[in-house]
Short mmCIF file of C-alpha atoms in Angstrom, two decimals:
data_model
loop_
_atom_site.label_atom_id
_atom_site.label_comp_id
_atom_site.label_asym_id
_atom_site.label_seq_id
_atom_site.Cartn_x
_atom_site.Cartn_y
_atom_site.Cartn_z
CA UNK D 116 68.01 168.60 -107.98
CA UNK D 117 69.06 165.17 -106.76
CA UNK D 118 72.89 165.24 -105.62
CA UNK D 119 75.12 162.28 -106.72
CA UNK D 120 76.84 160.85 -103.53
CA UNK D 121 79.90 159.44 -104.61
CA UNK D 122 81.63 156.75 -102.83
CA UNK D 123 85.01 157.44 -101.47
CA UNK D 124 87.74 155.54 -103.13
CA UNK D 125 88.19 152.10 -101.40
CA UNK D 126 91.40 150.75 -103.13
CA UNK D 127 93.66 151.88 -100.55
CA UNK D 128 91.46 149.95 -97.83
CA UNK D 129 91.43 146.89 -99.98
CA UNK D 130 94.93 146.65 -100.49
CA UNK D 131 95.36 146.60 -96.69
CA UNK D 132 92.97 144.31 -96.43
CA UNK D 133 94.15 141.73 -98.76
CA UNK D 134 97.94 142.55 -97.16
CA UNK D 135 96.66 141.66 -93.53
CA UNK D 136 94.66 138.58 -95.13
CA UNK D 137 97.67 137.39 -96.40
CA UNK D 138 99.78 137.77 -93.48
CA UNK D 139 97.20 136.12 -91.19
CA UNK D 140 96.74 133.50 -93.44
CA UNK D 141 100.61 132.84 -93.62
CA UNK D 142 100.81 132.89 -90.00
CA UNK D 143 98.21 130.42 -89.28
CA UNK D 144 99.40 128.07 -92.23
CA UNK D 145 102.90 128.30 -90.27
CA UNK D 146 101.48 127.40 -87.13
CA UNK D 147 102.26 130.92 -85.43
CA UNK D 148 98.71 130.67 -84.22
CA UNK D 149 98.09 127.20 -81.80
CA UNK D 150 94.66 125.52 -82.58
CA UNK D 151 91.97 127.35 -80.53
CA UNK D 152 94.25 130.64 -80.37
CA UNK D 153 91.95 133.86 -80.34
CA UNK D 154 92.48 136.16 -83.11
CA UNK D 155 91.27 139.30 -81.54
CA UNK D 156 90.47 142.26 -84.13
CA UNK D 157 91.67 144.89 -81.94
CA UNK D 158 95.40 143.24 -80.92
CA UNK D 159 95.51 142.71 -84.72
CA UNK D 160 94.88 145.90 -85.81
CA UNK D 161 96.91 147.77 -83.17
CA UNK D 162 99.92 145.14 -84.25
CA UNK D 163 99.27 145.94 -88.22
CA UNK D 164 98.80 149.33 -87.97
CA UNK D 165 95.47 149.14 -89.55
CA UNK D 166 91.80 149.90 -88.59
CA UNK D 167 89.74 147.89 -86.68
CA UNK D 168 87.31 147.19 -90.15
CA UNK D 169 90.14 146.49 -92.44
CA UNK D 170 91.30 143.20 -89.78
CA UNK D 171 87.72 142.13 -89.39
CA UNK D 172 87.32 142.17 -93.34
CA UNK D 173 90.43 139.74 -93.50
CA UNK D 174 89.25 137.56 -90.60
CA UNK D 175 85.82 137.21 -92.03
CA UNK D 176 87.70 135.84 -95.44
CA UNK D 177 89.82 133.56 -93.25
CA UNK D 178 85.97 132.31 -91.72
CA UNK D 179 85.14 131.42 -95.42
CA UNK D 180 88.26 129.26 -95.96
CA UNK D 181 88.09 127.17 -92.97
CA UNK D 182 90.99 129.01 -91.60
CA UNK D 183 89.23 130.93 -88.67
CA UNK D 184 86.22 130.28 -86.71
CA UNK D 185 83.40 132.91 -86.00
CA UNK D 186 82.44 132.24 -82.44
CA UNK D 187 79.09 133.79 -80.94
CA UNK D 188 80.08 136.52 -78.76
CA UNK D 189 83.27 135.56 -78.78
CA UNK D 190 85.25 136.96 -81.75
CA UNK D 191 87.29 134.95 -84.19
CA UNK D 192 89.48 131.78 -83.33
CA UNK D 193 92.12 129.71 -85.02
CA UNK D 194 90.08 126.44 -85.62
CA UNK D 195 90.60 123.82 -82.90
CA UNK D 196 91.92 120.49 -83.91
CA UNK D 197 89.07 117.67 -83.53
CA UNK D 198 89.28 114.07 -85.32
CA UNK D 199 85.51 114.84 -85.90
CA UNK D 200 86.46 117.94 -87.98
CA UNK D 201 88.43 116.68 -90.17
CA UNK D 202 87.12 113.09 -90.78
CA UNK D 203 84.16 115.51 -92.10
CA UNK D 204 86.34 117.12 -94.49
CA UNK D 205 88.08 114.29 -95.68
CA UNK D 206 84.25 112.42 -96.15
CA UNK D 207 83.71 115.25 -98.13
CA UNK D 208 86.78 115.22 -99.94
CA UNK D 209 85.86 111.72 -100.90
CA UNK D 210 82.71 112.38 -102.15
CA UNK D 211 83.15 115.41 -104.61
CA UNK D 212 87.12 114.74 -105.72
CA UNK D 213 86.24 111.44 -107.64
CA UNK D 214 83.37 112.77 -108.95
CA UNK D 215 85.44 115.74 -110.47
CA UNK D 216 88.30 113.37 -111.64
CA UNK D 217 85.59 111.21 -113.65
CA UNK D 218 84.20 114.46 -115.33
CA UNK D 219 88.00 115.27 -115.77
CA UNK D 220 88.97 112.14 -117.57
CA UNK D 221 85.76 112.63 -119.55
CA UNK D 222 86.06 116.31 -120.71
CA UNK D 223 89.66 117.08 -120.38
CA UNK D 224 91.77 117.76 -123.87
CA UNK D 225 95.51 117.18 -124.75
CA UNK D 226 96.57 120.75 -122.96
CA UNK D 227 94.73 119.53 -119.53
CA UNK D 228 96.95 115.97 -120.05
CA UNK D 229 99.96 117.87 -120.78
CA UNK D 230 99.27 120.20 -117.29
CA UNK D 231 98.61 117.27 -115.47
CA UNK D 232 102.14 115.74 -116.51
CA UNK D 233 103.71 119.08 -115.75
CA UNK D 234 102.29 119.29 -112.41
CA UNK D 235 103.20 115.66 -111.42
CA UNK D 236 106.70 116.38 -112.58
CA UNK D 237 107.56 119.42 -110.40
CA UNK D 238 105.67 117.59 -107.39
CA UNK D 239 107.96 114.64 -107.91
CA UNK D 240 110.94 116.71 -107.87
CA UNK D 241 110.13 118.88 -105.02
CA UNK D 242 111.56 118.20 -101.79
CA UNK D 243 108.92 117.45 -99.12
CA UNK D 244 111.14 118.36 -96.04
CA UNK D 245 113.82 120.97 -95.44
CA UNK D 246 115.83 121.55 -92.78
CA UNK D 247 114.92 125.10 -92.55
CA UNK D 248 111.59 124.64 -92.14
CA UNK D 249 111.38 121.95 -89.58
CA UNK D 250 108.96 118.91 -89.27
CA UNK D 251 106.52 120.24 -91.58
CA UNK D 252 106.01 119.65 -95.33
CA UNK D 253 108.04 122.62 -97.18
CA UNK D 254 105.99 125.36 -98.64
CA UNK D 255 107.14 124.46 -102.02
CA UNK D 256 105.94 120.79 -101.68
CA UNK D 257 102.72 122.18 -100.23
CA UNK D 258 102.29 124.49 -103.04
CA UNK D 259 103.33 121.89 -105.91
CA UNK D 260 101.13 119.02 -104.37
CA UNK D 261 98.18 121.57 -104.39
CA UNK D 262 98.40 122.46 -108.24
CA UNK D 263 98.86 118.85 -108.89
CA UNK D 264 95.55 117.44 -107.47
CA UNK D 265 93.75 120.74 -108.55
CA UNK D 266 94.92 120.41 -112.28
CA UNK D 267 93.98 116.57 -111.81
CA UNK D 268 90.30 118.23 -111.41
CA UNK D 269 90.57 121.41 -113.61
CA UNK D 270 89.70 119.08 -116.73
CA UNK D 271 86.20 119.49 -115.55
CA UNK D 272 85.60 122.41 -116.52
CA UNK D 273 83.03 123.65 -113.73
CA UNK D 274 84.22 126.69 -111.90
CA UNK D 275 81.65 126.18 -109.18
CA UNK D 276 82.89 122.58 -108.35
CA UNK D 277 86.68 123.85 -108.27
CA UNK D 278 85.52 126.46 -105.80
CA UNK D 279 84.23 123.86 -103.60
CA UNK D 280 87.38 121.83 -103.95
CA UNK D 281 89.37 124.96 -103.10
CA UNK D 282 87.54 125.44 -99.91
CA UNK D 283 87.95 121.72 -98.64
CA UNK D 284 91.70 121.54 -99.68
CA UNK D 285 92.52 124.82 -97.63
CA UNK D 286 90.79 123.28 -94.77
CA UNK D 287 92.48 119.91 -95.20
CA UNK D 288 95.72 121.62 -95.58
CA UNK D 289 95.32 123.70 -92.24
CA UNK D 290 95.40 119.66 -90.55
CA UNK D 291 98.11 118.54 -92.61
CA UNK D 292 100.22 121.51 -91.23
CA UNK D 293 99.26 120.37 -87.65
CA UNK D 294 99.61 116.82 -88.29
CA UNK D 295 102.08 116.00 -90.92
CA UNK D 296 104.03 113.11 -88.93
CA UNK D 297 106.37 111.35 -91.37
CA UNK D 298 105.18 108.09 -92.02
CA UNK D 299 108.09 105.81 -93.32
CA UNK D 300 105.71 103.01 -94.51
CA UNK D 301 103.76 105.30 -96.82
CA UNK D 302 105.10 105.95 -100.55
CA UNK D 303 103.48 109.37 -101.57
CA UNK D 304 105.55 109.43 -104.53
CA UNK D 305 104.39 106.09 -105.82
CA UNK D 306 100.83 107.13 -104.78
CA UNK D 307 100.96 110.32 -107.14
CA UNK D 308 102.61 108.41 -109.99
CA UNK D 309 99.80 105.85 -109.83
CA UNK D 310 97.43 108.51 -110.26
CA UNK D 311 98.89 110.46 -112.78
CA UNK D 312 99.59 107.19 -115.09
CA UNK D 313 95.49 106.34 -114.36
CA UNK D 314 94.61 109.66 -115.09
CA UNK D 315 96.77 110.08 -118.28
CA UNK D 316 95.66 106.37 -119.28
CA UNK D 317 92.02 108.01 -118.97
CA UNK D 318 91.01 105.16 -117.13
CA UNK D 319 88.07 106.70 -114.51
CA UNK D 320 87.58 103.74 -112.60
CA UNK D 321 91.24 102.95 -111.81
CA UNK D 322 91.80 106.83 -110.98
CA UNK D 323 89.25 107.28 -108.97
CA UNK D 324 90.07 104.13 -107.03
CA UNK D 325 93.44 105.38 -106.73
CA UNK D 326 92.40 108.84 -105.75
CA UNK D 327 90.12 107.40 -102.80
CA UNK D 328 92.86 105.40 -101.62
CA UNK D 329 94.95 108.34 -101.60
CA UNK D 330 92.50 110.61 -99.62
CA UNK D 331 91.78 107.46 -97.06
CA UNK D 332 95.27 107.06 -96.07
CA UNK D 333 95.73 110.86 -95.86
CA UNK D 334 92.52 111.29 -93.62
CA UNK D 335 94.01 108.30 -91.55
CA UNK D 336 97.14 110.23 -91.38
CA UNK D 337 95.57 113.07 -89.92
CA UNK D 338 93.86 111.49 -87.11
CA UNK D 339 96.21 108.85 -85.84
CA UNK D 340 98.24 110.00 -82.42
#
């Protein structure tokens, strides 16, 4: 007689892993860990009051998002900021996003247009800086910015390509949080306005051109001084 082995319930572990993942992700994005800082599973498990397996699962997710590095024989660490690293991310974004934008303009429907307009309205009305959040972009603005750029591309209807965008965005957002120096000569509001206008006009060439210029300026800002 064959005995069926029932797996132990894992919902509790999954909830803990999700909680630890969220806390670590927020800590990294807010700069509580400096670039290159070790993320020691034993120390994190003790601090969080959870098992080592739960912490390792959360760290593996962060590695997949580009928010942590897995180092041979050295565990995990916050990515080290190098110009080359972020130039590669910028190059990837410049290759991928204009293609998705052209697909969105070709395939997007009226509902997509409405979402683009709404996302731009929220971005334009959200303060980029708040005194209580210091010199970095505010959390609300960062989220509005992400939603606007992702909404522009969602009209493509390709979930695999959008997942690629998500990974690249998260990696570049970490660099932005570390290097978001205020540039008085750059008018981000105008850049986003021109991007929205070109997209809603269904002018793929103009929209792709504005997007490439926008991404180029962002990359330059992340690697200057």
